[in-house]
């Protein structure tokens, strides 16, 4: 097994939970990769020998971003709807239904090529693990093939048949489909099951039923909740002890207390608020209350067609008053925990060597230099991928 | 002279002022480059023959961004000051004085290498022309060498000795220096002269004197004004008939009327408001009043260390309520006009072939896909540069 010493690292973010600082940052550092794993981290002056040696020229090295929430399996785009929304105009054409129609009409090959393009785009921005949901098929065939496509790119696949009730469909009949034949077809391709628990989508009773059915098929439950307004979703997530609940834009004190007490991670998706001009979730209040916070992109063609976790980090700092360290931690270590993963999201011995080299001397530059493509190279499982 | 046909362009933004729409956008378009210039634009089906042919695969082609306001000649960074500001903490260490000290201490070679890196970073994000100011030297020697460094990269160089009064310096004596020996040394390397006309920097009387001195040395006047609060700068710019006045964050009705009547371009710098958490200028009100608006980066280590005009376009749409078309026009055609240039900022016959190919089918995606590095390739003077 070949070992590589990566050295001349101005700042190495390890996310070591035993360190004194949140990021476990080591200045003037080095890291040894052996095979697909991190074998050693520490000060460069103390580094052991290795078969190969890479000098990164005084740059920062961070764990790759773990994007725990995306909707990459779709066809078409909704640029005109976006432009109309930004102009404050109503837009008659179909919203999510436009994407559902385009997705159903696309071939597997077209969907696969589209996901491949977006995953590559994410990698170039430092994302080394991405969760991908279905949810634009909304038929048994289209949900199952959406997940089969997603599975080619990640083991973090999520069945989201319960994204929205399709047009001209009885809600009860649709829940029966989602928890019956659709789930049967989807489960072999999925790790997670998710429900959009929001007024106009699925209520908390329906969410309970759908998540329970998924669990019975071996899927792990998660939820979209409290994105568009207050609601019962976040408290349901806490009650069920879910690993994570996503969006968390409209929370009251009881929601915050429930998250704190349950340990359920609040996954915030600031690209959505940027792209819809909605108010941002109050990350500062969540963190100050002791809630665990992750950040993800929610990359999708309707409410956030950004694949950029660097932008999400900058927004987390500018708009949600997280520190740069908290934002980076939320997009790496906490993203990993939101996916129930302990092999990624950190650069300590034994972890997967998924990392990025920044064209900058520290993680702060991700927020200090917004919009700038700072990711210089990316390693996946110990090999340079970008 | 070799000609190249660029074809299969989903959307060609020409900025042709005679077109019906602001961007002079042509769908299913082609463009012929001859030498360094655009020779022909139109529908692909009507395209003439050319020596070479490039198929851009159904992507959008736009004029390169014209970034009419940047401060790239400096050394060091102020990441910790940024992080403190975002955390709402005061930061004792020196602000701009930190950058002045680092810049003075740097060698010409270090400054040149640093500017080269930032200009290359800008190019990769679609900027084909950049204005570069001095202003971190504040001695005759350091202002002159800052401009000599900048001149290696652009003809749009600006003498900004009147950036701030250096520590322990009498303001009147400093104005005498700026309008005397410093101007003498700077003028051979500069096209423009600029003053930071703001409370705490230079007042309108000082600005008049400094701009008049610059004019007498053949420099073209411009101003920083109304960034940090209301003030006389914008009205002074209008009275003097300046080409452009930059920042324009705090304007009253009289300021807006003065800009409208004078035709002076208001150059907005939304990266500053993003990075300082200040309120954004009201671009919508300016446009609705008939004021001409440009957008630029203000890339500098203190208040906006972003070189990204794609981010500025997205912020212009999200935060300043410009349409995507207005924002793109402001960052291309209006940037060119803010520099008094009629050879760039548009892709019509005779203009310089400075252009970018987006990994997207239309200009809307620059706002619809915030943070994503969408610039696929860049041509400078008819040659692929990125």
XYZ file of C-alpha atoms in Angstrom:
772
model
C 0.000 0.000 0.000
C 1.568 3.256 -1.111
C 1.860 6.065 1.420
C 1.916 9.746 0.538
C 3.072 12.580 2.758
C 1.157 15.790 2.085
C 3.201 18.563 3.595
C 3.695 22.341 3.792
C 0.065 22.674 4.886
C -0.471 26.158 6.354
C -3.563 24.965 8.217
C -4.841 21.403 8.468
C -8.467 21.150 9.567
C -8.802 17.752 11.203
C -12.185 18.107 12.944
C -10.644 16.051 15.720
C -13.319 16.074 18.451
C -10.649 15.781 21.119
C -8.899 18.979 20.069
C -9.301 22.199 22.026
C -10.727 24.107 19.074
C -13.785 23.159 17.060
C -11.829 22.409 13.878
C -8.879 20.650 15.462
C -6.758 22.907 13.289
C -3.018 22.237 13.093
C -0.737 24.987 11.744
C 2.347 24.142 9.646
C 1.017 20.635 9.318
C 1.427 17.463 7.352
C -0.745 14.430 6.724
C 0.081 10.912 5.605
C -2.311 8.997 3.374
C -1.989 5.222 3.194
C -4.194 3.600 0.620
C -7.627 5.172 0.970
C -7.174 6.286 4.579
C -5.485 8.920 6.667
C -2.590 7.288 8.515
C -1.054 10.210 10.376
C -1.590 13.939 11.006
C 0.533 16.421 12.897
C 3.136 19.155 12.667
C 5.187 18.984 9.482
C 8.424 18.932 11.476
C 7.313 15.704 13.133
C 6.137 13.939 9.971
C 7.191 10.345 9.333
C 8.655 9.165 6.042
C 6.399 8.057 3.214
C 6.766 6.576 -0.269
C 5.697 9.789 -1.972
C 5.679 13.410 -0.986
C 3.427 16.281 -2.058
C 4.198 19.877 -1.101
C 0.995 21.952 -1.184
C 2.844 25.235 -0.955
C 1.522 26.725 2.258
C -2.144 26.110 1.529
C -4.973 24.943 3.770
C -6.175 21.347 3.704
C -9.688 20.518 4.897
C -11.903 17.434 4.988
C -14.034 17.311 1.854
C -17.490 18.793 2.177
C -20.250 16.312 3.058
C -23.385 17.559 1.337
C -26.147 15.751 3.183
C -29.088 17.116 1.194
C -29.478 17.329 -2.584
C -31.995 16.548 -5.299
C -29.777 15.886 -8.294
C -31.933 13.441 -10.264
C -34.013 15.606 -12.572
C -34.202 16.962 -16.087
C -34.702 20.477 -17.415
C -34.234 23.703 -15.522
C -36.460 26.484 -14.190
C -34.378 29.554 -14.924
C -37.357 31.591 -16.142
C -39.327 30.765 -12.993
C -36.323 31.916 -10.946
C -36.073 35.188 -12.872
C -39.807 35.832 -12.443
C -39.582 35.156 -8.704
C -36.646 37.545 -8.327
C -38.652 40.205 -10.186
C -41.516 39.689 -7.738
C -43.744 38.396 -10.525
C -46.011 35.403 -10.318
C -45.138 32.644 -12.710
C -47.981 30.561 -14.017
C -45.965 27.660 -15.367
C -45.809 24.638 -13.174
C -43.110 24.866 -10.508
C -42.138 21.391 -9.344
C -44.598 19.819 -11.799
C -42.455 21.128 -14.648
C -39.492 19.221 -13.277
C -41.565 16.079 -12.658
C -42.782 16.078 -16.270
C -39.263 16.629 -17.631
C -37.809 13.938 -15.365
C -40.400 11.359 -16.375
C -39.758 12.130 -20.039
C -35.974 11.753 -19.735
C -34.193 8.481 -20.441
C -32.076 6.758 -17.804
C -29.018 7.746 -19.820
C -30.032 11.389 -19.837
C -30.656 11.371 -16.101
C -27.361 9.634 -15.446
C -25.427 12.102 -17.580
C -27.081 15.001 -15.813
C -26.296 13.671 -12.338
C -22.732 12.940 -13.431
C -22.302 16.546 -14.535
C -23.632 17.913 -11.237
C -21.591 15.515 -9.111
C -18.471 16.542 -11.015
C -19.403 20.189 -10.509
C -19.736 19.520 -6.766
C -16.394 17.746 -6.635
C -14.667 20.706 -8.216
C -16.064 22.737 -5.309
C -14.781 20.357 -2.650
C -17.743 18.065 -2.047
C -16.521 14.514 -1.568
C -19.751 12.900 -0.333
C -23.225 13.815 -1.515
C -26.629 12.521 -0.503
C -29.025 12.342 -3.464
C -32.800 12.103 -3.216
C -35.446 10.915 -5.616
C -38.683 12.878 -5.665
C -39.185 14.110 -9.215
C -40.543 10.801 -10.481
C -43.579 10.318 -8.231
C -44.498 7.052 -9.958
C -43.217 3.651 -8.895
C -41.177 3.324 -12.077
C -39.752 6.821 -11.990
C -38.877 6.850 -8.296
C -37.151 3.476 -8.565
C -35.137 4.452 -11.625
C -34.255 7.829 -10.092
C -32.737 5.982 -7.133
C -30.977 3.477 -9.349
C -29.397 6.401 -11.190
C -28.425 8.098 -7.918
C -26.921 4.876 -6.555
C -24.327 4.933 -9.309
C -22.858 8.029 -7.663
C -23.325 7.616 -3.923
C -24.341 5.165 -1.240
C -26.282 8.011 0.404
C -29.498 7.672 -1.593
C -32.859 8.773 -0.253
C -36.339 7.727 -1.324
C -38.471 10.872 -1.411
C -41.638 9.650 -3.082
C -43.347 11.825 -0.474
C -42.036 15.033 -2.033
C -45.403 16.317 -3.196
C -48.743 14.716 -4.072
C -48.844 14.527 -7.889
C -51.478 16.502 -9.781
C -54.941 14.979 -9.939
C -54.089 12.386 -7.302
C -55.966 11.619 -4.097
C -53.586 12.224 -1.162
C -54.626 9.084 0.731
C -54.244 6.953 -2.362
C -50.821 8.495 -2.975
C -49.655 7.743 0.573
C -50.814 4.174 0.047
C -48.747 4.025 -3.150
C -45.678 5.549 -1.497
C -45.851 3.119 1.427
C -46.743 0.169 -0.797
C -45.575 -0.654 -4.313
C -43.419 2.445 -4.709
C -41.526 1.723 -1.504
C -41.074 -1.916 -2.538
C -39.503 -0.801 -5.798
C -37.450 1.992 -4.266
C -36.075 0.299 -1.149
C -33.403 -1.827 -2.869
C -31.763 1.342 -4.180
C -32.086 3.527 -1.100
C -30.478 3.963 2.311
C -32.853 6.657 3.590
C -36.528 7.574 3.426
C -37.600 11.205 3.585
C -40.890 13.135 3.690
C -41.589 16.765 2.861
C -43.586 17.528 6.009
C -45.064 20.928 5.300
C -48.436 22.553 4.793
C -49.430 21.757 1.194
C -47.297 18.615 1.099
C -47.594 15.939 3.824
C -48.757 16.450 7.409
C -47.237 14.901 10.504
C -49.631 11.955 10.585
C -48.821 11.078 7.008
C -45.117 11.548 7.724
C -45.308 9.089 10.641
C -46.937 6.486 8.459
C -44.499 6.923 5.604
C -41.380 6.883 7.792
C -42.652 3.807 9.661
C -43.217 1.972 6.394
C -39.729 2.904 5.263
C -38.224 1.688 8.522
C -40.025 -1.618 8.064
C -38.168 -1.911 4.759
C -34.825 -1.176 6.355
C -34.618 2.464 5.374
C -33.402 5.141 7.772
C -35.815 8.025 8.315
C -35.218 11.750 7.797
C -37.460 14.762 7.236
C -37.838 18.071 5.412
C -39.601 20.342 7.901
C -40.434 23.923 8.869
C -39.130 25.366 5.602
C -42.085 27.453 4.500
C -43.687 28.134 7.847
C -44.127 26.834 11.390
C -45.297 23.254 11.692
C -45.049 19.972 13.551
C -42.222 18.455 11.479
C -39.249 19.433 13.591
C -40.886 18.225 16.824
C -41.829 14.980 15.093
C -38.210 14.509 14.029
C -37.047 15.038 17.595
C -39.723 12.723 18.998
C -38.693 9.979 16.572
C -35.025 10.541 17.371
C -34.130 11.116 13.742
C -30.484 11.653 12.887
C -31.299 14.910 11.143
C -34.146 17.178 10.103
C -33.622 19.542 7.237
C -34.484 23.227 6.569
C -35.551 24.389 10.095
C -36.260 27.915 8.902
C -39.351 28.599 11.006
C -38.766 27.395 14.556
C -40.292 28.350 17.878
C -38.736 27.864 21.297
C -40.323 24.442 21.716
C -38.833 23.300 18.408
C -35.385 24.493 19.466
C -35.699 22.785 22.849
C -36.836 19.567 21.194
C -33.816 19.592 18.870
C -31.449 20.292 21.739
C -32.891 17.530 23.896
C -33.066 14.909 21.158
C -29.673 15.596 19.622
C -31.306 15.548 16.182
C -29.138 17.597 13.833
C -30.717 20.682 12.270
C -29.506 20.734 8.684
C -29.698 24.281 7.348
C -29.836 24.970 3.622
C -29.015 28.647 3.118
C -28.840 28.350 -0.666
C -32.622 28.039 -0.547
C -33.097 31.295 1.270
C -30.624 32.988 -1.041
C -32.459 31.769 -4.124
C -35.987 32.400 -2.866
C -35.378 35.638 -0.944
C -36.863 34.083 2.191
C -35.536 34.835 5.678
C -32.598 32.688 6.743
C -32.803 30.174 9.593
C -31.349 31.479 12.837
C -28.255 29.355 13.073
C -26.789 31.532 15.807
C -29.783 30.911 18.078
C -29.636 27.175 17.396
C -25.942 26.935 18.170
C -26.267 29.100 21.252
C -29.072 26.817 22.479
C -26.831 23.781 22.076
C -28.427 22.357 18.927
C -26.160 20.495 16.509
C -26.150 22.213 13.108
C -25.156 20.939 9.669
C -25.125 22.854 6.371
C -25.989 21.392 2.985
C -26.766 22.701 -0.504
C -30.272 21.356 -1.249
C -29.137 21.565 -4.880
C -32.362 21.334 -6.933
C -33.776 23.145 -9.951
C -36.549 24.980 -8.122
C -35.530 26.576 -4.863
C -31.715 26.360 -4.878
C -29.875 25.451 -8.055
C -26.516 25.894 -6.433
C -24.154 22.995 -5.862
C -21.729 25.226 -4.004
C -20.890 24.438 -0.411
C -18.298 27.232 -0.409
C -21.175 29.636 -1.066
C -23.236 27.994 1.687
C -20.356 28.495 4.109
C -20.103 32.172 3.136
C -23.875 32.598 3.547
C -23.788 30.815 6.895
C -21.297 33.409 8.107
C -22.802 36.499 6.447
C -26.474 35.714 6.916
C -26.733 33.178 9.743
C -23.992 34.559 11.990
C -22.018 31.376 12.269
C -18.272 31.774 12.682
C -16.191 30.582 9.730
C -15.073 27.650 11.911
C -18.653 26.722 12.809
C -19.711 26.931 9.170
C -16.849 24.764 7.934
C -17.467 22.244 10.721
C -21.179 22.178 9.852
C -20.447 21.477 6.179
C -17.931 18.706 6.920
C -18.076 16.948 10.309
C -21.754 17.662 10.935
C -22.716 16.759 7.372
C -21.120 13.378 8.004
C -23.010 12.933 11.273
C -26.244 13.959 9.564
C -25.658 10.955 7.299
C -24.789 8.708 10.237
C -21.233 8.339 8.956
C -18.155 8.102 11.134
C -15.665 7.309 8.385
C -15.778 10.743 6.745
C -15.943 14.415 7.711
C -12.652 14.418 9.591
C -8.963 13.995 8.827
C -7.692 11.900 11.700
C -5.994 8.505 11.504
C -8.347 5.872 10.142
C -10.721 8.231 8.372
C -11.195 8.123 4.602
C -8.725 10.443 2.897
C -11.423 12.646 1.349
C -9.951 16.128 1.382
C -9.562 19.409 -0.418
C -6.629 21.750 -0.867
C -7.635 25.420 -0.887
C -5.929 28.178 -2.814
C -5.769 29.986 0.512
C -3.894 29.674 3.796
C -6.920 29.036 6.033
C -10.531 27.919 6.178
C -11.569 31.527 6.934
C -10.999 32.379 3.279
C -14.064 30.352 2.271
C -16.145 33.127 3.840
C -13.638 35.971 3.403
C -13.420 35.364 -0.343
C -17.056 34.625 -1.318
C -17.729 33.401 -4.829
C -14.067 32.788 -5.601
C -13.332 29.223 -6.760
C -10.815 28.467 -4.020
C -10.802 24.685 -4.240
C -7.535 23.811 -5.939
C -7.617 20.040 -5.707
C -9.732 17.301 -4.202
C -8.786 13.805 -3.035
C -11.303 11.004 -2.846
C -10.353 7.898 -0.865
C -6.676 8.785 -0.994
C -6.487 9.626 -4.707
C -6.443 12.975 -6.467
C -9.818 13.329 -8.189
C -9.854 17.014 -9.184
C -5.725 37.106 -40.345
C -7.350 33.876 -39.198
C -11.103 33.834 -38.725
C -12.914 31.539 -36.292
C -16.603 30.711 -36.313
C -17.934 30.077 -32.787
C -21.215 28.288 -33.241
C -23.932 26.296 -31.482
C -24.366 29.184 -29.034
C -27.668 28.750 -27.160
C -27.718 32.429 -26.278
C -25.336 35.108 -27.484
C -25.373 38.263 -25.387
C -24.245 41.057 -27.721
C -25.194 44.144 -25.659
C -26.113 45.698 -29.012
C -27.679 49.039 -28.003
C -29.879 48.965 -31.109
C -31.535 45.678 -30.149
C -35.032 45.561 -28.709
C -33.888 43.901 -25.483
C -31.288 45.200 -23.076
C -28.797 42.411 -23.778
C -29.269 42.200 -27.539
C -29.537 38.468 -26.971
C -29.561 36.196 -30.030
C -30.773 32.591 -29.605
C -29.206 29.736 -31.585
C -26.421 32.079 -32.517
C -22.934 32.171 -33.934
C -20.095 34.673 -33.874
C -17.080 35.152 -36.130
C -13.794 36.350 -34.678
C -11.197 37.821 -37.052
C -7.857 38.552 -35.446
C -8.611 40.285 -32.160
C -12.059 41.545 -33.136
C -15.619 40.393 -33.601
C -16.349 40.324 -37.336
C -19.912 39.000 -37.432
C -22.755 37.954 -35.102
C -26.150 36.476 -35.922
C -28.200 33.326 -36.140
C -26.112 30.195 -36.584
C -28.065 29.236 -39.709
C -26.952 32.468 -41.359
C -23.283 32.229 -40.374
C -20.594 32.854 -42.994
C -17.653 30.525 -43.543
C -14.471 30.920 -41.517
C -11.017 29.352 -41.385
C -11.714 27.549 -38.131
C -14.843 26.425 -36.377
C -15.603 25.931 -32.668
C -18.819 24.270 -31.497
C -19.605 25.379 -27.925
C -22.272 22.733 -27.447
C -25.403 24.764 -26.800
C -23.843 27.079 -24.222
C -24.248 30.799 -23.638
C -21.603 33.262 -24.822
C -21.342 36.677 -23.179
C -19.005 39.645 -23.379
C -16.290 39.313 -20.753
C -16.940 41.096 -17.491
C -15.478 44.589 -17.231
C -14.537 45.097 -13.600
C -14.222 48.874 -13.308
C -13.189 49.014 -9.644
C -10.525 46.988 -7.872
C -7.612 47.442 -5.496
C -5.343 44.539 -6.410
C -1.931 45.979 -5.537
C -1.352 45.008 -1.951
C 0.342 42.451 0.264
C -0.941 40.360 3.142
C -4.544 39.647 3.985
C -6.999 40.581 6.725
C -8.841 37.318 7.264
C -8.821 37.624 11.050
C -10.220 41.150 10.875
C -12.972 39.802 8.602
C -13.791 36.983 11.016
C -13.931 39.400 13.957
C -16.234 41.738 12.033
C -18.570 38.877 11.160
C -18.657 37.874 14.823
C -19.644 41.427 15.742
C -16.386 41.920 17.613
C -14.178 44.966 17.469
C -10.747 44.302 16.096
C -7.947 46.402 17.461
C -5.367 45.629 14.803
C -4.970 48.226 12.156
C -7.490 47.866 9.325
C -6.197 49.537 6.170
C -2.977 50.485 7.948
C -2.106 46.800 8.176
C -2.334 46.532 4.418
C -0.356 49.740 3.879
C 2.465 48.446 6.069
C 2.513 45.061 4.313
C 2.417 46.683 0.875
C 5.296 49.020 1.643
C 7.340 46.113 2.948
C 6.750 43.956 -0.145
C 9.155 43.896 -3.071
C 8.036 44.854 -6.566
C 8.348 41.184 -7.506
C 6.096 40.109 -4.637
C 3.482 42.723 -5.541
C 3.621 41.730 -9.202
C 3.222 38.043 -8.413
C 0.270 38.798 -6.156
C -1.500 40.921 -8.763
C -0.817 38.262 -11.393
C -2.479 35.653 -9.223
C -5.568 37.789 -8.639
C -5.857 38.804 -12.306
C -5.663 35.158 -13.298
C -8.300 34.334 -10.682
C -10.522 37.044 -12.177
C -9.993 35.744 -15.701
C -11.093 32.278 -14.672
C -14.333 33.937 -13.527
C -14.906 35.757 -16.808
C -13.328 39.158 -16.189
C -11.522 40.299 -19.321
C -10.809 43.925 -18.330
C -9.998 45.115 -14.849
C -9.309 48.553 -13.485
C -6.638 48.518 -10.769
C -6.054 51.291 -8.238
C -3.072 52.192 -6.132
C -3.818 53.400 -2.619
C -1.954 51.083 -0.248
C 1.392 52.823 -0.728
C 0.589 56.358 0.382
C 4.155 57.506 -0.200
C 5.439 58.877 -3.479
C 7.629 55.841 -4.002
C 5.011 53.288 -3.049
C 2.158 54.840 -5.018
C 4.311 55.121 -8.133
C 5.555 51.541 -7.921
C 2.047 50.251 -7.164
C 0.873 51.839 -10.406
C 3.869 50.567 -12.341
C 2.999 47.067 -11.142
C -0.676 47.529 -12.059
C 0.219 48.854 -15.505
C 1.776 45.490 -16.372
C -1.722 44.016 -16.249
C -4.110 46.683 -17.512
C -4.263 50.072 -19.152
C -7.023 50.980 -16.683
C -4.827 52.128 -13.809
C -5.984 54.615 -11.215
C -3.927 56.780 -8.892
C -5.608 56.663 -5.479
C -3.059 58.376 -3.296
C -6.137 59.999 -1.735
C -7.323 56.718 -0.247
C -6.783 57.685 3.367
C -4.536 60.138 5.194
C -1.617 58.077 6.533
C -1.136 57.805 10.278
C 0.578 60.729 11.977
C 0.247 62.921 8.891
C -1.259 66.384 8.646
C -4.198 66.229 6.208
C -3.330 69.479 4.446
C 0.274 68.424 4.048
C -0.858 65.082 2.682
C -3.147 66.713 0.106
C -0.185 68.850 -0.944
C 1.899 65.716 -1.360
C -0.835 63.913 -3.308
C -1.316 66.856 -5.657
C 2.409 67.546 -5.913
C 5.332 65.121 -5.947
C 3.202 61.996 -5.581
C 1.045 62.956 -8.538
C 4.127 63.755 -10.605
C 5.506 60.296 -9.919
C 2.198 58.507 -10.355
C 0.824 60.198 -13.468
C 3.076 58.448 -16.019
C 1.644 55.091 -14.901
C -2.032 56.067 -14.514
C -5.065 56.778 -16.670
C -7.374 57.849 -13.836
C -7.259 59.739 -10.573
C -9.621 58.838 -7.743
C -10.439 60.160 -4.270
C -12.128 58.416 -1.343
C -14.593 61.237 -0.604
C -16.111 60.206 2.706
C -16.253 61.390 6.282
C -12.946 60.346 7.851
C -11.134 60.349 4.510
C -11.298 63.391 2.176
C -14.058 66.002 2.032
C -15.541 67.496 -1.118
C -13.253 70.533 -1.109
C -10.186 68.312 -0.886
C -11.631 66.050 -3.590
C -12.081 69.026 -5.943
C -8.488 70.099 -5.464
C -7.101 66.598 -5.947
C -9.178 65.823 -9.040
C -8.304 69.195 -10.575
C -4.614 68.522 -10.029
C -4.992 65.105 -11.631
C -6.787 66.590 -14.621
C -3.973 69.079 -15.051
C -1.645 66.078 -15.377
C -3.858 64.422 -17.987
C -5.605 61.997 -15.641
C -9.329 61.327 -15.848
C -11.257 61.908 -12.617
C -13.441 59.440 -10.715
C -14.656 59.181 -7.118
C -15.455 56.811 -4.271
C -18.496 58.364 -2.565
C -21.440 57.792 -0.238
C -20.243 54.352 0.848
C -20.344 54.692 4.606
C -22.975 57.378 4.949
C -24.628 60.332 3.230
C -22.275 62.966 1.880
C -21.482 65.428 -0.861
C -19.422 63.081 -3.056
C -22.114 61.866 -5.427
C -23.385 65.370 -6.103
C -19.813 66.534 -6.672
C -19.334 63.723 -9.198
C -22.478 64.778 -11.031
C -21.511 68.454 -10.944
C -18.085 67.675 -12.391
C -19.648 65.442 -15.038
C -17.532 62.454 -14.029
C -17.875 59.280 -16.054
C -18.626 57.270 -12.931
C -18.911 57.509 -9.181
C -18.461 54.364 -7.145
C -20.281 52.827 -4.125
C -23.445 55.045 -3.960
C -24.804 53.152 -0.968
C -26.293 56.112 0.923
C -28.173 58.359 -1.516
C -30.988 60.836 -1.047
C -33.427 62.026 -3.711
C -31.192 64.934 -4.691
C -28.266 62.559 -5.237
C -30.380 60.323 -7.446
C -31.678 63.284 -9.446
C -28.130 64.599 -9.874
C -26.947 61.234 -11.207
C -29.890 60.998 -13.576
C -29.384 64.517 -14.913
C -25.615 64.264 -15.283
C -25.525 60.800 -16.818
C -22.720 59.914 -14.395
C -22.725 56.152 -13.937
C -23.381 54.833 -10.419
C -20.988 51.915 -9.968
C -22.339 49.603 -7.287
C -20.050 47.201 -5.429
C -22.272 44.640 -3.714
C -19.357 42.472 -2.656
C -18.597 45.188 -0.105
C -22.024 45.038 1.470
C -21.864 41.235 1.477
C -18.498 41.252 3.227
C -19.240 44.028 5.707
C -22.895 43.212 6.439
C -23.907 46.763 5.489
C -27.183 47.532 3.694
C -27.015 47.222 -0.090
C -27.383 50.205 -2.427
C -30.862 50.505 -3.912
C -30.122 49.573 -7.502
C -33.807 49.167 -8.296
C -34.565 52.756 -7.296
C -31.600 54.024 -9.319
C -32.620 52.131 -12.440
C -36.254 53.114 -12.060
C -35.162 56.752 -11.789
C -33.222 56.474 -15.035
C -29.725 56.372 -13.547
C -27.100 54.350 -15.401
C -25.748 51.559 -13.170
C -22.560 49.502 -13.381
C -21.438 46.684 -11.095
C -17.853 45.966 -10.080
C -16.053 43.848 -7.495
C -14.040 46.366 -5.443
C -11.725 43.419 -4.821
C -9.542 44.478 -1.868
C -8.292 42.817 1.325
C -10.398 44.862 3.736
C -14.001 45.322 2.728
C -14.481 42.861 -0.166
C -11.871 40.240 -0.872
C -13.897 38.735 -3.674
C -12.769 38.864 -7.283
C -16.014 37.267 -8.420
C -18.252 39.189 -10.795
C -20.526 36.127 -11.071
C -21.182 36.530 -7.332
C -21.744 40.280 -7.778
C -24.329 39.532 -10.485
C -26.099 37.075 -8.184
C -26.050 39.602 -5.340
C -27.339 42.333 -7.651
C -30.345 40.149 -8.401
C -30.924 38.749 -4.913
C -30.158 41.817 -2.857
C -30.495 44.826 -5.162
C -33.512 43.663 -7.193
C -31.909 44.015 -10.573
C -33.084 41.566 -13.219
C -30.482 39.041 -14.367
C -30.307 40.954 -17.667
C -29.762 44.291 -15.920
C -27.085 42.775 -13.696
C -25.195 41.191 -16.595
C -25.459 44.407 -18.619
C -24.186 46.398 -15.622
C -21.151 44.094 -15.232
C -20.260 44.174 -18.941
C -21.529 47.069 -21.077
C -21.866 49.540 -18.227
C -18.521 48.527 -16.754
C -16.987 49.430 -20.099
C -18.759 52.793 -20.158
C -17.678 53.460 -16.588
C -14.126 53.182 -17.937
C -14.910 55.371 -20.941
C -14.307 52.436 -23.264
C -16.250 51.769 -26.443
C -14.134 48.896 -27.737
C -15.190 46.400 -25.068
C -18.314 45.355 -23.161
C -20.235 44.254 -26.247
C -19.989 41.553 -28.900
C -20.909 43.374 -32.087
C -18.778 43.734 -35.223
C -15.656 45.750 -34.555
C -15.535 45.195 -30.802
C -12.660 43.361 -29.149
C -13.343 39.640 -28.997
C -13.247 39.490 -25.190
C -15.818 36.883 -24.255
C -16.747 34.030 -21.970
C -18.459 30.717 -22.608
C -20.713 29.642 -19.735
C -21.424 26.083 -18.675
C -25.088 27.051 -18.968
C -27.589 27.882 -21.705
C -28.306 31.478 -20.685
C -27.064 34.475 -18.748
C -29.831 33.905 -16.164
C -27.830 30.995 -14.755
C -25.236 33.409 -13.329
C -27.899 34.394 -10.764
C -29.870 31.138 -10.787
C -26.774 29.104 -9.933
C -24.994 31.291 -7.358
C -21.497 30.292 -6.304
C -21.125 27.686 -9.046
C -18.022 28.227 -11.223
C -19.949 28.493 -14.504
C -17.274 30.138 -16.622
C -15.988 27.413 -18.918
C -13.638 29.369 -21.115
C -12.564 32.947 -21.711
C -11.238 34.642 -24.846
C -9.104 37.748 -24.690
C -8.645 39.723 -27.909
C -9.750 36.795 -30.030
C -7.624 34.141 -28.337
C -8.578 31.513 -25.803
C -6.990 32.580 -22.504
C -8.702 30.276 -19.989
